[in-house]
mmCIF file of C-alpha atoms in Angstrom:
data_model
loop_
_atom_site.group_PDB
_atom_site.id
_atom_site.type_symbol
_atom_site.label_atom_id
_atom_site.label_comp_id
_atom_site.label_asym_id
_atom_site.label_seq_id
_atom_site.Cartn_x
_atom_site.Cartn_y
_atom_site.Cartn_z
ATOM 1 C CA MET A 1 143.193 31.270 4.682
ATOM 2 C CA LEU A 2 139.504 31.688 5.572
ATOM 3 C CA LEU A 3 137.406 30.910 2.511
ATOM 4 C CA HIS A 4 133.891 32.076 1.835
ATOM 5 C CA GLY A 5 132.853 28.682 0.462
ATOM 6 C CA ASP A 6 130.356 30.071 -2.082
ATOM 7 C CA PHE A 7 132.168 33.020 -3.620
ATOM 8 C CA GLY A 8 130.507 34.686 -6.600
ATOM 9 C CA TRP A 9 129.261 38.062 -7.697
ATOM 10 C CA ARG A 10 125.804 37.257 -6.284
ATOM 11 C CA ASN A 11 127.353 37.303 -2.786
ATOM 12 C CA LEU A 12 128.958 40.715 -3.181
ATOM 13 C CA LEU A 13 127.301 44.004 -2.307
ATOM 14 C CA LEU A 14 128.661 47.381 -3.437
ATOM 15 C CA CYS A 15 127.605 50.039 -0.934
ATOM 16 C CA ASP A 16 127.280 53.756 -1.525
ATOM 17 C CA GLY A 17 130.765 55.204 -1.246
ATOM 18 C CA GLY A 18 132.402 52.199 -2.915
ATOM 19 C CA THR A 19 132.711 49.782 0.010
ATOM 20 C CA LEU A 20 132.508 46.160 -1.142
ATOM 21 C CA VAL A 21 130.840 43.747 1.305
ATOM 22 C CA LEU A 22 130.986 39.949 1.080
ATOM 23 C CA LEU A 23 127.742 38.241 2.156
ATOM 24 C CA ASP A 24 126.619 34.706 3.104
ATOM 25 C CA PHE A 25 129.315 32.873 5.065
ATOM 26 C CA GLU A 26 127.316 29.714 5.852
ATOM 27 C CA ARG A 27 129.847 27.550 3.936
ATOM 28 C CA ALA A 28 133.036 29.145 5.309
ATOM 29 C CA VAL A 29 136.066 26.825 5.514
ATOM 30 C CA ILE A 30 139.861 27.019 5.761
ATOM 31 C CA GLY A 31 141.822 26.328 2.558
ATOM 32 C CA PRO A 32 143.820 27.763 -0.345
ATOM 33 C CA ALA A 33 142.502 30.931 -1.998
ATOM 34 C CA TRP A 34 141.953 29.325 -5.414
ATOM 35 C CA LEU A 35 139.369 26.941 -3.963
ATOM 36 C CA ASP A 36 137.215 29.928 -3.093
ATOM 37 C CA LEU A 37 137.521 31.303 -6.602
ATOM 38 C CA ALA A 38 136.546 28.012 -8.234
ATOM 39 C CA LYS A 39 132.891 28.917 -8.637
ATOM 40 C CA CYS A 40 133.819 32.179 -10.349
ATOM 41 C CA LEU A 41 136.241 30.495 -12.752
ATOM 42 C CA ASP A 42 133.494 28.715 -14.621
ATOM 43 C CA ARG A 43 131.218 31.743 -14.767
ATOM 44 C CA GLU A 44 132.366 35.288 -14.148
ATOM 45 C CA LEU A 45 136.073 34.648 -14.687
ATOM 46 C CA ARG A 46 135.896 32.065 -17.467
ATOM 47 C CA LEU A 47 137.487 34.308 -20.101
ATOM 48 C CA PRO A 48 141.270 34.645 -19.652
ATOM 49 C CA GLN A 49 141.146 38.453 -19.913
ATOM 50 C CA ASP A 50 138.469 38.635 -17.205
ATOM 51 C CA ARG A 51 140.497 36.337 -14.945
ATOM 52 C CA GLU A 52 143.649 38.386 -15.530
ATOM 53 C CA GLY A 53 141.797 41.645 -14.844
ATOM 54 C CA PHE A 54 140.466 40.231 -11.580
ATOM 55 C CA LEU A 55 143.921 39.049 -10.519
ATOM 56 C CA GLN A 56 145.493 42.406 -11.290
ATOM 57 C CA GLY A 57 142.743 44.229 -9.387
ATOM 58 C CA TYR A 58 143.096 41.871 -6.424
ATOM 59 C CA GLU A 59 146.846 42.408 -6.293
ATOM 60 C CA LYS A 60 146.476 46.171 -6.549
ATOM 61 C CA ALA A 61 143.782 46.350 -3.848
ATOM 62 C CA SER A 62 145.269 43.838 -1.409
ATOM 63 C CA GLY A 63 148.988 44.125 -2.090
ATOM 64 C CA MET A 64 149.066 40.309 -2.177
ATOM 65 C CA PRO A 65 149.523 38.525 -5.494
ATOM 66 C CA LEU A 66 147.594 35.360 -6.276
ATOM 67 C CA ALA A 67 149.666 32.858 -8.198
ATOM 68 C CA ARG A 68 148.244 31.998 -11.608
ATOM 69 C CA PRO A 69 147.136 28.380 -11.364
ATOM 70 C CA PRO A 70 147.974 25.886 -14.094
ATOM 71 C CA GLU A 71 145.067 24.996 -16.378
ATOM 72 C CA ALA A 72 145.083 21.414 -15.015
ATOM 73 C CA TYR A 73 144.436 22.837 -11.545
ATOM 74 C CA LEU A 74 141.484 24.824 -12.856
ATOM 75 C CA THR A 75 140.080 21.655 -14.402
ATOM 76 C CA CYS A 76 140.269 19.933 -11.010
ATOM 77 C CA LEU A 77 138.570 22.901 -9.384
ATOM 78 C CA ARG A 78 135.763 22.759 -11.967
ATOM 79 C CA LEU A 79 135.285 19.079 -11.154
ATOM 80 C CA TRP A 80 135.158 19.905 -7.427
ATOM 81 C CA VAL A 81 132.555 22.631 -8.049
ATOM 82 C CA ALA A 82 130.470 20.350 -10.283
ATOM 83 C CA ALA A 83 130.467 17.651 -7.594
ATOM 84 C CA GLY A 84 129.277 20.166 -5.008
ATOM 85 C CA ILE A 85 126.535 21.458 -7.292
ATOM 86 C CA LEU A 86 125.277 17.967 -8.104
ATOM 87 C CA LEU A 87 125.300 16.963 -4.431
ATOM 88 C CA PHE A 88 123.316 20.088 -3.537
ATOM 89 C CA THR A 89 120.801 19.586 -6.352
ATOM 90 C CA SER A 90 120.301 15.917 -5.406
ATOM 91 C CA LYS A 91 118.741 17.229 -2.181
ATOM 92 C CA HIS A 92 116.974 20.310 -3.589
ATOM 93 C CA ALA A 93 114.765 20.663 -6.628
ATOM 94 C CA ASP A 94 116.899 23.092 -8.633
ATOM 95 C CA GLU A 95 117.082 21.763 -12.194
ATOM 96 C CA PRO A 96 118.731 24.880 -13.727
ATOM 97 C CA PHE A 97 121.560 24.623 -11.177
ATOM 98 C CA ALA A 98 121.843 20.853 -11.815
ATOM 99 C CA GLU A 99 122.143 21.569 -15.535
ATOM 100 C CA HIS A 100 124.972 23.984 -14.752
ATOM 101 C CA GLY A 101 126.732 21.179 -12.852
ATOM 102 C CA ARG A 102 126.307 18.839 -15.821
ATOM 103 C CA ARG A 103 127.721 21.513 -18.179
ATOM 104 C CA LEU A 104 130.754 21.794 -15.910
ATOM 105 C CA LEU A 105 131.259 18.023 -16.091
ATOM 106 C CA GLN A 106 131.119 18.251 -19.897
ATOM 107 C CA GLN A 107 133.734 21.009 -19.783
ATOM 108 C CA VAL A 108 135.974 18.870 -17.559
ATOM 109 C CA THR A 109 135.573 16.006 -20.026
ATOM 110 C CA GLY A 110 136.713 18.332 -22.808
ATOM 111 C CA ASP A 111 139.535 19.747 -20.696
ATOM 112 C CA LEU A 112 140.828 16.226 -20.106
ATOM 113 C CA ASP A 113 140.192 15.252 -23.750
ATOM 114 C CA LEU A 114 137.930 12.377 -22.675
ATOM 115 C CA ALA A 115 135.183 13.057 -25.214
#
């Protein structure tokens, strides 16, 4: 599957008439759908009811169900996202984004009960 590589609400545009447009494909890659949703899982879709609502809407709109990933898989995805954020911020002066990456690492530590 073609992945956006930086999926999030900030890269979506809702046009007049209801058409939804996905922007910014500079990080496009091939991979499983849940990798593309990883960045949303820690922000927009963090709450289980929000995640479930998104999945139901996706299935209704596309006719293709997305399997619900196990929580351990989501933890691994959060770690992957955190690593990408921290790599990016090591090259760019973006301290708020770096702090977000560090918060994700703390969440992974909690998820894995390593605290």
